[in-house]
Short mmCIF file of C-alpha atoms and ligand atoms in Angstrom, two decimals:
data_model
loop_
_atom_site.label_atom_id
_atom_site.label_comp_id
_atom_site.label_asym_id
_atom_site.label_seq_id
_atom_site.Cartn_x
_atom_site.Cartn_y
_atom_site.Cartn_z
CA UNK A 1 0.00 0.00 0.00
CA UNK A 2 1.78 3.53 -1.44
CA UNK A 3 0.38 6.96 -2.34
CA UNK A 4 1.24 6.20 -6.07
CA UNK A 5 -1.34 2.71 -5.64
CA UNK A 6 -4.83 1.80 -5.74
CA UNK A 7 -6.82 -1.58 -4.88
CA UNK A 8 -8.56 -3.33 -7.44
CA UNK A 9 -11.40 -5.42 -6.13
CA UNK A 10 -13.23 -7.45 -8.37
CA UNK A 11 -16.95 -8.57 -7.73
CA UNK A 12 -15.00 -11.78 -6.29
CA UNK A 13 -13.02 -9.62 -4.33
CA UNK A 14 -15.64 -7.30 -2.30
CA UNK A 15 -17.94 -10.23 -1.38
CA UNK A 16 -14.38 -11.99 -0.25
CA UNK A 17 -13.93 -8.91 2.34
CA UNK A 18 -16.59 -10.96 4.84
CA UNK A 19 -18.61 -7.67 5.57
CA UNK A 20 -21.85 -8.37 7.16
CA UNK A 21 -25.24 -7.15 6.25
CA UNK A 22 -25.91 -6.35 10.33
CA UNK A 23 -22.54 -3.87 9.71
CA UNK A 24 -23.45 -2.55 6.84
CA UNK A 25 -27.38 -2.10 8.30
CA UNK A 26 -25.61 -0.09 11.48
CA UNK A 27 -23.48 2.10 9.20
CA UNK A 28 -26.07 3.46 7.17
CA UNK A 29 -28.01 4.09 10.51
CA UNK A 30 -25.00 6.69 11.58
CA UNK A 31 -24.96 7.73 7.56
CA UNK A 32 -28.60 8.34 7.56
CA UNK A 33 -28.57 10.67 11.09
CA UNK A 34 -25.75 12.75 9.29
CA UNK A 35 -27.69 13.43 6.79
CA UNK A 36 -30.72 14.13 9.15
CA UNK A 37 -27.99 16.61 10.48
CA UNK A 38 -27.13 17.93 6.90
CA UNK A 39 -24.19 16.51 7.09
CA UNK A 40 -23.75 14.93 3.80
CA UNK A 41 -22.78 16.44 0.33
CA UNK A 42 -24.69 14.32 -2.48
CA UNK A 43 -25.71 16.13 -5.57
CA UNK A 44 -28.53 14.72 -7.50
CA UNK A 45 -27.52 11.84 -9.87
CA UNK A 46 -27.02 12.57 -13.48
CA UNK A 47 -26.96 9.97 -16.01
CA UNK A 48 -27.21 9.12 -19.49
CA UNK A 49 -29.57 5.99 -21.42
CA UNK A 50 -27.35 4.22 -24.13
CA UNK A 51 -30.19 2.85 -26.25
CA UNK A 52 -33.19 4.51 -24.82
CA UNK A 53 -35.87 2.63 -23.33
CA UNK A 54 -35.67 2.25 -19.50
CA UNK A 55 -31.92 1.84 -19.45
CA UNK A 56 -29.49 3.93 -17.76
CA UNK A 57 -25.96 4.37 -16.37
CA UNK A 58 -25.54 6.88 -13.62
CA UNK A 59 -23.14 9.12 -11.98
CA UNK A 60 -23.47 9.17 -7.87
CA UNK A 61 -20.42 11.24 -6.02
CA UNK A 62 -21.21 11.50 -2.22
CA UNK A 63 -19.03 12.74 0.74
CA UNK A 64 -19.32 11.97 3.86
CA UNK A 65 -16.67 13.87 6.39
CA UNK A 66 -17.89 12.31 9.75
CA UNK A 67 -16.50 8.68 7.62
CA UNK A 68 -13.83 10.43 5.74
CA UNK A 69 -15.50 8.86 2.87
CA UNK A 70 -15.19 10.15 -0.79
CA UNK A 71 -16.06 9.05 -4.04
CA UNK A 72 -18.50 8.12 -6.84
CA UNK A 73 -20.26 5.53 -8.22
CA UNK A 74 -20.82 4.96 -12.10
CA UNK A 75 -23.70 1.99 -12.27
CA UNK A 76 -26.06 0.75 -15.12
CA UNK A 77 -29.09 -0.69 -15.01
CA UNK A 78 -30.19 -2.52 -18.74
CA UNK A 79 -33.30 -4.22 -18.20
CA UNK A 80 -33.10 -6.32 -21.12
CA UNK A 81 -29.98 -7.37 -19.87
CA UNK A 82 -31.51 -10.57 -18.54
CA UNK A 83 -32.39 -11.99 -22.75
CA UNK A 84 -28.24 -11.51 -23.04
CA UNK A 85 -27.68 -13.67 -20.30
CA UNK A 86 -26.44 -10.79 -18.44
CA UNK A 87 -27.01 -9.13 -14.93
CA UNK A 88 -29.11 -6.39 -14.67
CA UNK A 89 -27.41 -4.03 -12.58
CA UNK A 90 -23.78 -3.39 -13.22
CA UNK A 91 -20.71 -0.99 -12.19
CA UNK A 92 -17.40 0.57 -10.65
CA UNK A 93 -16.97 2.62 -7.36
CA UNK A 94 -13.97 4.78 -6.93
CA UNK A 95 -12.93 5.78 -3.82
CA UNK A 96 -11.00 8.58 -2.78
CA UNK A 97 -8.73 9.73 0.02
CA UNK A 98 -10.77 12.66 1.21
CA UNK A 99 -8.14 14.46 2.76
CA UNK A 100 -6.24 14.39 -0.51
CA UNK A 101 -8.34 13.72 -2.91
CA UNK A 102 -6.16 10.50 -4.68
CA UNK A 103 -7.98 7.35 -5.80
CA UNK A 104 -7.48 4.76 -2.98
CA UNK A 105 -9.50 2.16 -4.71
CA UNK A 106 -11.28 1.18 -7.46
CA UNK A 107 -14.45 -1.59 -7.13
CA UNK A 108 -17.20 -3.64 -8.46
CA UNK A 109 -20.62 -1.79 -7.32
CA UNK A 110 -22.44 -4.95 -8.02
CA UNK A 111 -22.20 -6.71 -4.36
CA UNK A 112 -22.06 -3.04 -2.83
CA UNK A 113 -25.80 -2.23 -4.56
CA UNK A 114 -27.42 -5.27 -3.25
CA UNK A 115 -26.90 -4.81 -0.17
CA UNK A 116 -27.07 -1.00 0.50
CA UNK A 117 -30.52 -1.37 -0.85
CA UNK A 118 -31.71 -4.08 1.24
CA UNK A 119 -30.05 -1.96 4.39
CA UNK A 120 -31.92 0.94 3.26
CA UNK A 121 -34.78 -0.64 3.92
CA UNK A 122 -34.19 -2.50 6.97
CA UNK A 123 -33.00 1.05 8.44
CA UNK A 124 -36.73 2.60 7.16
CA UNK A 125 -38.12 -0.47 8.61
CA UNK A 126 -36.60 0.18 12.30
CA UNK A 127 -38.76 3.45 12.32
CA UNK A 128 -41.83 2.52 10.26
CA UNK A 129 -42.48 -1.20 10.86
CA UNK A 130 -44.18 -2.89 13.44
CA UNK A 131 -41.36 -4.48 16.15
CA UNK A 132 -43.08 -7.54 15.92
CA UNK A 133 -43.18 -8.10 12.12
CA UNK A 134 -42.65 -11.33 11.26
CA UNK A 135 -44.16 -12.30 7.69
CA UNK A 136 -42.60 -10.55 4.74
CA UNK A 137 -44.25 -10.56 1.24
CA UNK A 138 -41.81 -9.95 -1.62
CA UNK A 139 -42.94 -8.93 -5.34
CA UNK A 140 -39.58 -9.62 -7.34
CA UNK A 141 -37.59 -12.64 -6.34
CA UNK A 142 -34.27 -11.48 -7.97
CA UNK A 143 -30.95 -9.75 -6.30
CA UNK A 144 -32.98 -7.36 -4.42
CA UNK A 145 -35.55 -10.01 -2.95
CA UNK A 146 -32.89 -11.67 -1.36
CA UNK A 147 -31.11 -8.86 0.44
CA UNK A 148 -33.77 -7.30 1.45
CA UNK A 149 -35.00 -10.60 2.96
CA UNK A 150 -31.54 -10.72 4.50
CA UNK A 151 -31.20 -7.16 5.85
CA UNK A 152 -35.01 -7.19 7.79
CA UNK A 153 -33.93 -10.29 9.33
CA UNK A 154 -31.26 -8.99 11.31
CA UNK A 155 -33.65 -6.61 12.76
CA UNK A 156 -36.83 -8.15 13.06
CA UNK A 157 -37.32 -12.02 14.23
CA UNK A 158 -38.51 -13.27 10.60
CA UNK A 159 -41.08 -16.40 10.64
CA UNK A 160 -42.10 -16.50 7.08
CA UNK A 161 -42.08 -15.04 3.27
CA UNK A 162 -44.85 -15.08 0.57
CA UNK A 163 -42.81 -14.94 -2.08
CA UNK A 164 -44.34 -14.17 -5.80
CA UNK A 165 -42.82 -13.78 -9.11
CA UNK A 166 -43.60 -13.89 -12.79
CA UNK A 167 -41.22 -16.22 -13.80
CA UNK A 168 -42.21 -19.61 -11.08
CA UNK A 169 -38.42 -20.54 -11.76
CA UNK A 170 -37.32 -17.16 -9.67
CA UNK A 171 -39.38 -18.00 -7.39
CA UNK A 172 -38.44 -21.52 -6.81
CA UNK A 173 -34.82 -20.85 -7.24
CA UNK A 174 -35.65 -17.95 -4.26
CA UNK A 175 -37.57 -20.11 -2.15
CA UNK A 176 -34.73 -23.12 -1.93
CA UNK A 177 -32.44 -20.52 -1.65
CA UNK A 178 -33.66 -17.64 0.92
CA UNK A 179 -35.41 -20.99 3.07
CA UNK A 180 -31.99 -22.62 4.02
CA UNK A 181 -29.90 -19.34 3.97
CA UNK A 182 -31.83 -18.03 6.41
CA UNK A 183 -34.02 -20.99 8.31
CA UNK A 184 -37.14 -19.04 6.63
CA UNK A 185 -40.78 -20.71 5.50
CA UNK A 186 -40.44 -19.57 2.14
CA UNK A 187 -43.89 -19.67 0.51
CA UNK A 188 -44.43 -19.36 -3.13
CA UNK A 189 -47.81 -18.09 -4.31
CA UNK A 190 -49.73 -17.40 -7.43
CA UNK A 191 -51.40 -13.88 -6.88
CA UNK A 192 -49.46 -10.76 -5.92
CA UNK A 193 -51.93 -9.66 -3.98
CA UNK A 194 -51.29 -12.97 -1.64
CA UNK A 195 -47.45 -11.72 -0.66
CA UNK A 196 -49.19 -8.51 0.13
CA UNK A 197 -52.47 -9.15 2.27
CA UNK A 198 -51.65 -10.86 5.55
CA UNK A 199 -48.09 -9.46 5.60
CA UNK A 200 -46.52 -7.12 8.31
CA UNK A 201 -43.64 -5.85 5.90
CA UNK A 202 -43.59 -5.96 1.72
CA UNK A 203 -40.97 -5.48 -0.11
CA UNK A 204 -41.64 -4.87 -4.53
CA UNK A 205 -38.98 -5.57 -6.29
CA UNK A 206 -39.81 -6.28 -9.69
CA UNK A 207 -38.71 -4.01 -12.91
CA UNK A 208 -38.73 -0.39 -12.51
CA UNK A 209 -41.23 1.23 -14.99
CA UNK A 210 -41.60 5.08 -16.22
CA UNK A 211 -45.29 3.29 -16.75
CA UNK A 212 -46.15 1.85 -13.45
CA UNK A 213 -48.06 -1.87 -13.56
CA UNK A 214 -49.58 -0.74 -10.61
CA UNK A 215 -50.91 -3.96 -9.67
CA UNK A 216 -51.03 -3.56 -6.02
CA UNK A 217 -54.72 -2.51 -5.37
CA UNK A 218 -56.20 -0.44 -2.15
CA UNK A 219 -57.45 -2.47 0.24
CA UNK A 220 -54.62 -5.14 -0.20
CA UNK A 221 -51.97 -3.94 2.34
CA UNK A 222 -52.98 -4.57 6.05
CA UNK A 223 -53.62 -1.46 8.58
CA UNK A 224 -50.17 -1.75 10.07
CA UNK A 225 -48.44 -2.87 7.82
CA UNK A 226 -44.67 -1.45 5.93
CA UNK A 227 -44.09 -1.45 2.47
CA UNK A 228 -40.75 -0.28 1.21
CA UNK A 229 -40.74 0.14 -2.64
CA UNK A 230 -37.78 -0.61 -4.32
CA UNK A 231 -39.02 -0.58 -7.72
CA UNK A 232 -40.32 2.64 -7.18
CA UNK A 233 -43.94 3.20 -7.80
CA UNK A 234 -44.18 0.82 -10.20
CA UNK A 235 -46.14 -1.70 -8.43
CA UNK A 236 -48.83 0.41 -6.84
CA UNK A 237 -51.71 2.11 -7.66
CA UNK A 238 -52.07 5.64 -6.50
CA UNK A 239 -54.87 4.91 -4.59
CA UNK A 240 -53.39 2.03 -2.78
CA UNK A 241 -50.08 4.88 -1.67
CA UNK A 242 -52.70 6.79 -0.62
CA UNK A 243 -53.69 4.24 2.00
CA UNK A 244 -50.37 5.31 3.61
CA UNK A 245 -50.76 7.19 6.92
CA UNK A 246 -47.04 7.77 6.26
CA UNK A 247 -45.17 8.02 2.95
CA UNK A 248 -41.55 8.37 3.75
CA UNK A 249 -38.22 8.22 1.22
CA UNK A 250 -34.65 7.87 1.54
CA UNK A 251 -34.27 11.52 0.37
CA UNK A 252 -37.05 14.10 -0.80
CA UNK A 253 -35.20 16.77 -2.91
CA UNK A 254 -34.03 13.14 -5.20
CA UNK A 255 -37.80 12.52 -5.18
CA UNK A 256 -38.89 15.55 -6.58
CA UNK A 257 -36.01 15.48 -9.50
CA UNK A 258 -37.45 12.02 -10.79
CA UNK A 259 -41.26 13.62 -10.48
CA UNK A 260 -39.98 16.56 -12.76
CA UNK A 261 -38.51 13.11 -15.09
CA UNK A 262 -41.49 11.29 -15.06
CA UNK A 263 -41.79 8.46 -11.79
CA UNK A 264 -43.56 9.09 -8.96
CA UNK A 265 -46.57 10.56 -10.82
CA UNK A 266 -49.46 9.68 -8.15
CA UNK A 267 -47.72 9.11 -4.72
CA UNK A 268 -49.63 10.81 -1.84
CA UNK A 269 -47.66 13.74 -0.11
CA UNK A 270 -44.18 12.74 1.72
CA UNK A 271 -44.12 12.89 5.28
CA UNK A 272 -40.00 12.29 6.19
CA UNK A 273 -37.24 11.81 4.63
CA UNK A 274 -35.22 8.65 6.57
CA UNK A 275 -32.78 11.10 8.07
CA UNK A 276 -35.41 12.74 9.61
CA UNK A 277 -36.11 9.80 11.27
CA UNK A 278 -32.90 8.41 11.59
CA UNK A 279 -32.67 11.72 14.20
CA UNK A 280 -35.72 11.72 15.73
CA UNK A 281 -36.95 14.75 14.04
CA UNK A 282 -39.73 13.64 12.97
CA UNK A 283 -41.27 10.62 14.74
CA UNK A 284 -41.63 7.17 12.60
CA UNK A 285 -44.42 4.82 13.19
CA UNK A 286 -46.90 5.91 16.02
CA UNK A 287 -49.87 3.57 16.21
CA UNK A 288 -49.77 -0.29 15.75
CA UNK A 289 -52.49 0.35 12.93
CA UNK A 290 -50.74 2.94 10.72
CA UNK A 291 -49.67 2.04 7.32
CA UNK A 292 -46.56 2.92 6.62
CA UNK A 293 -43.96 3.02 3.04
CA UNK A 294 -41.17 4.34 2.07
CA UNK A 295 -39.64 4.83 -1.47
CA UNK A 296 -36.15 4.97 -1.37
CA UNK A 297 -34.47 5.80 -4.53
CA UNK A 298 -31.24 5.01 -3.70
CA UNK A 299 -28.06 7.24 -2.69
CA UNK A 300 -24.71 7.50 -3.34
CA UNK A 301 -24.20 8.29 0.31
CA UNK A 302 -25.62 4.43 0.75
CA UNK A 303 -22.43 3.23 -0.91
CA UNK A 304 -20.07 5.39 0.26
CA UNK A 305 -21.21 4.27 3.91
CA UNK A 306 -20.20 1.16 2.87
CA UNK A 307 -17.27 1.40 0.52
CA UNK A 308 -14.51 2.44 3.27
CA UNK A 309 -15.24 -0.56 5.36
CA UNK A 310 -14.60 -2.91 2.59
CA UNK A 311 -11.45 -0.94 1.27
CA UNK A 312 -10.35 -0.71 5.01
CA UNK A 313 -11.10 -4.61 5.57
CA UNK A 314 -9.78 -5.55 2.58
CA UNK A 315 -6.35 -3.82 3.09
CA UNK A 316 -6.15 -5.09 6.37
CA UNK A 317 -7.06 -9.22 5.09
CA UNK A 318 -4.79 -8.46 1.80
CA UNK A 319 -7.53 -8.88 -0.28
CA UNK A 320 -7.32 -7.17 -4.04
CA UNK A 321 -5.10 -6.20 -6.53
CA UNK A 322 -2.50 -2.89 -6.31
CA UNK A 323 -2.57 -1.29 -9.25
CA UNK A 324 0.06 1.91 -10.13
CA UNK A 325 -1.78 4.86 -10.75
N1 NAD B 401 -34.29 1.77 -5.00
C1 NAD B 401 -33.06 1.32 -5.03
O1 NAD B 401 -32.19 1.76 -4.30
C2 NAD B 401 -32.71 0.21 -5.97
C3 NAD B 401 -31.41 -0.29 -6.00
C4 NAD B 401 -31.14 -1.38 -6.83
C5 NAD B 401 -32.14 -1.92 -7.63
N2 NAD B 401 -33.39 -1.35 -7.59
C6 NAD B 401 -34.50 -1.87 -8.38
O2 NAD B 401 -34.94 -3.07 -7.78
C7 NAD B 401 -35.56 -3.87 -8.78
C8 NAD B 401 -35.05 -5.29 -8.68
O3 NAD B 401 -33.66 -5.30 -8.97
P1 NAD B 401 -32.86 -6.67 -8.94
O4 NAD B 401 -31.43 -6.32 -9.03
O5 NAD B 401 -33.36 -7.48 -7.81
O6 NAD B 401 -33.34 -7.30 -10.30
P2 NAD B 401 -33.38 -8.86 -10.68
O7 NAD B 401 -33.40 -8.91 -12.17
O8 NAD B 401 -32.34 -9.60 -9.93
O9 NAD B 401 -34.80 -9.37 -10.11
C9 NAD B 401 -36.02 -8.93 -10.58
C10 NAD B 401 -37.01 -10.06 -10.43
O10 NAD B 401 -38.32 -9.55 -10.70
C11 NAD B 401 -39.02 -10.50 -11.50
N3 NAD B 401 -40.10 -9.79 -12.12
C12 NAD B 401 -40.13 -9.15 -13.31
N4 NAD B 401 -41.33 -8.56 -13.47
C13 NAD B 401 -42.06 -8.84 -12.37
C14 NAD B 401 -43.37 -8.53 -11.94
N5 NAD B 401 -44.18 -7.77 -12.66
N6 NAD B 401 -43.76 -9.01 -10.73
C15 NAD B 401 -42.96 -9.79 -9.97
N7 NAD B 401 -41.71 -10.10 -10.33
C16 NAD B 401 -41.27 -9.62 -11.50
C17 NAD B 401 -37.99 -11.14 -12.38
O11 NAD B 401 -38.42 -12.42 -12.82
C18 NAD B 401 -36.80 -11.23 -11.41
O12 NAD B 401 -36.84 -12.45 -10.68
C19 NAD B 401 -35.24 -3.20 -10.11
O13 NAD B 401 -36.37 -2.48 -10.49
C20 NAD B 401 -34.12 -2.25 -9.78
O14 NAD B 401 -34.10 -1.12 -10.61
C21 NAD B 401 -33.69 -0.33 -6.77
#
C-alpha cells in the first residue's frame, strides 16, 4: 500500500472482504442521522440511457466527512440485460482519500448495490415497521428479494415469506435458496396480492417502470403494515399509496427530480425523509395500525457508507489487486 497505488477489487473480491449485512445495516443508521444533520454532500444523480428505453448508467459522487468517505459511483441498469444472459445491474466505485483527494481504490458496485438497498430498507423499517413483524411478502424474487430478505432479518425475528414472481423458476430458485440461507418458511404463491395481504412488511422488487403496472390494489396492504418500494412506484396504484398514513423516502429533494422526469406521478404527499427519522426529528411509526412506506431511490451516500469498510477490511485481510496509478 503507497500513495502512487490503488486496490482493485473485483466482484469476487468485495464479497471476499466478509462484511456483514448487520454492519453494513448499522453504518447506514449513523450515515442516515448525518444526513438528518445535513451533514452529507450528495448532488442529485445525473446519467445518461445508451439505447433509450428504460436503461441507464448513472453518476453518484457522495461525501461523507464524519466517515472520511469520498467518491463516486458509475452503475447501469439494462433491463433487457436478462435476454443476453447478463445481470441487470452493473458498475465501478472509486474511492478517494478525502483528505487528498487520490484514488485509494477502485471496485465492483455490483455486491455493494445489493446490499445498500436491502439496508436501506431494513433502516426505514426500524422506524416505520411494526417491532413484531414477522411475515414478509416480496414482489420480485431477484438480487434485491434476497437482500432485502436478509437485511429485515437482522432486525426483526422473521417467521415466514410469501414470495411471488412472474417467472415460477425465480421464485423456486428464491424459495430453496432464501429458506436454508436463512431458516425461513419460504412460501411461493400465485397472486401478488397474496405476498401482500396478511403481511406485516412488503418489499416490490420487480422491474422499474416510467409506466407503473400498478398492480397492487387499495385495500390489499394490512392497517399496520410497511411497504418499502424498491421498484419505485411501479407496483402500486395511486390509490393504494394513498392508504399510507405515512409516505416516507430515503431523500425528498431526489424525489422531486425524478417527479420533474417522469416516476412518482401519483404518490400521496411525503411525510420524512429517513434522516429525519434516523434523528428523531420527525417521529416514525406511532400507532400499531398505521400504514406505513417508504420509497427509497437510492443514494450515493448508501455506498459510500459502505465502501470504506470494505477498502479498510480488505487492506487489512490483503484482499485485491495494487494497481500503479
Ligand atoms: N431503489 C433502489 O435503491 C434500488 C437499488 C437497486 C435496484 N433497484 C431496483 O430493484 C428492482 C429489482 O432489482 P434486482 O437487481 O433485484 O433485479 P433482478 O433482475 O435480480 O430481479 C427482478 C425479479 O423480478 C421478477 N419480475 C419481473 N417482473 C415482475 C413482476 N411484474 N412481478 C414480480 N416479479 C417480476 C424477475 O423475474 C426477477 O426475478 C429493479 O427495479 C431495480 O431497478 C432499486
Amino acid at each position: 500500500m503507497s500513495e502512487d497505488q490503488l486496490l482493485y477489487l473485483s466482484q469476487a473480491d468485495v464479497a471476499a472482504v466478509g462484511l456483514t449485512m448487520k454492519e453494513i445495516v448499522e453504518a447506514l443508521e449513523v450515515a442516515f442521522r448525518e444526513k438528518g444533520e445535513g451533514r452529507v454532500e450528495m448532488p442529485p444523480k445525473p446519467g445518461i440511457p445508451p439505447g433509450g428505453g428504460d436503461n441507464f448508467i448513472h453518476a453518484m459522487p457522495a461525501y461523507i466527512p464524519a466517515m472520511k468517505s469520498a467518491g463516486i459511483k458509475w452503475v447501469a441498469g439494462f433491463p433487457e440485460n436478462h435476454k443476453r444472459g447478463l445481470p441487470y445491474i452493473t458498475g465501478l466505485l472509486i474511492l478517494n482519500d478525502a483528505e487528498t483527494g487520490l484514488p485509494l481504490s477502485v471496485m465492483d458496485c455490483v455486491w455493494i448495490t445489493a446490499k445498500r438497498t436491502g439496508a436501506a430498507t431494513a433502516v426505514a423499517a426500524k422506524y416505520l415497521a411494526r417491532p413484531d413483524s414477522s411475515v414478509v411478502g416480496v414482489l420480485g424474487c431477484g438480487v434485491q428479494g434476497r437482500s432485502n430478505v436478509e437485511a429485515l432479518n437482522v432486525l426483526f425475528a422473521l417467521k415466514r415469506v410469501m414470495a411471488y414472481d412472474v417467472d415460477r423458476g425465480a421464485a423456486q430458485r428464491y424459495a430453496d435458496e432464501v429458506g436454508d440461507r436463512f431458516g425461513l418458511e419460504v412460501v411461493i404463491v400465485k397472486e401478488p396480492r397474496e405476498a401482500v395481504s396478511g403481511c406485516d412488511i412488503v418489499v416490490t422488487a420487480g422491474p422499474i417502470m416510467k409506466e407503473p403496472h400498478r398492480t397492487i390494489q387499495a385495500g390489499w396492504l394490512d392497517e399496520g403494515a410497511f411497504a418499502s418500494l424498491v421498484d419505485f412506484d411501479s407496483y402500486w396504484h395511486p390509490e393504494a399509496m394513498r392508504e399510507a398514513d405515512k409516505f416516507c423516502t430515503d431523500d425528498v429533494p431526489q424525489l422531486r427530480h425524478y417527479q420533474e422526469v417522469g416516476y412518482f406521478q401519483g404518490i400521496p404527499p411525503v411525510y420524512a425523509g429517513l434522516g429525519e427519522l434516523a434523528t428523531g426529528q420527525k417521529p416514525g411509526r406511532e400507532r400499531s395500525e398505521e400504514r406505513t412506506m417508504t420509497a427509497n431511490l437510492g443514494l450515493a451516500m448508501d455506498d459510500m457508507t459502505v465502501a470504506p469498510l470494505l477498502y479498510r477490511r480488505a487492506v487489512k485481510k490483503g484482499i485485491g489487486t495494487w494497481l500503479p496509478l
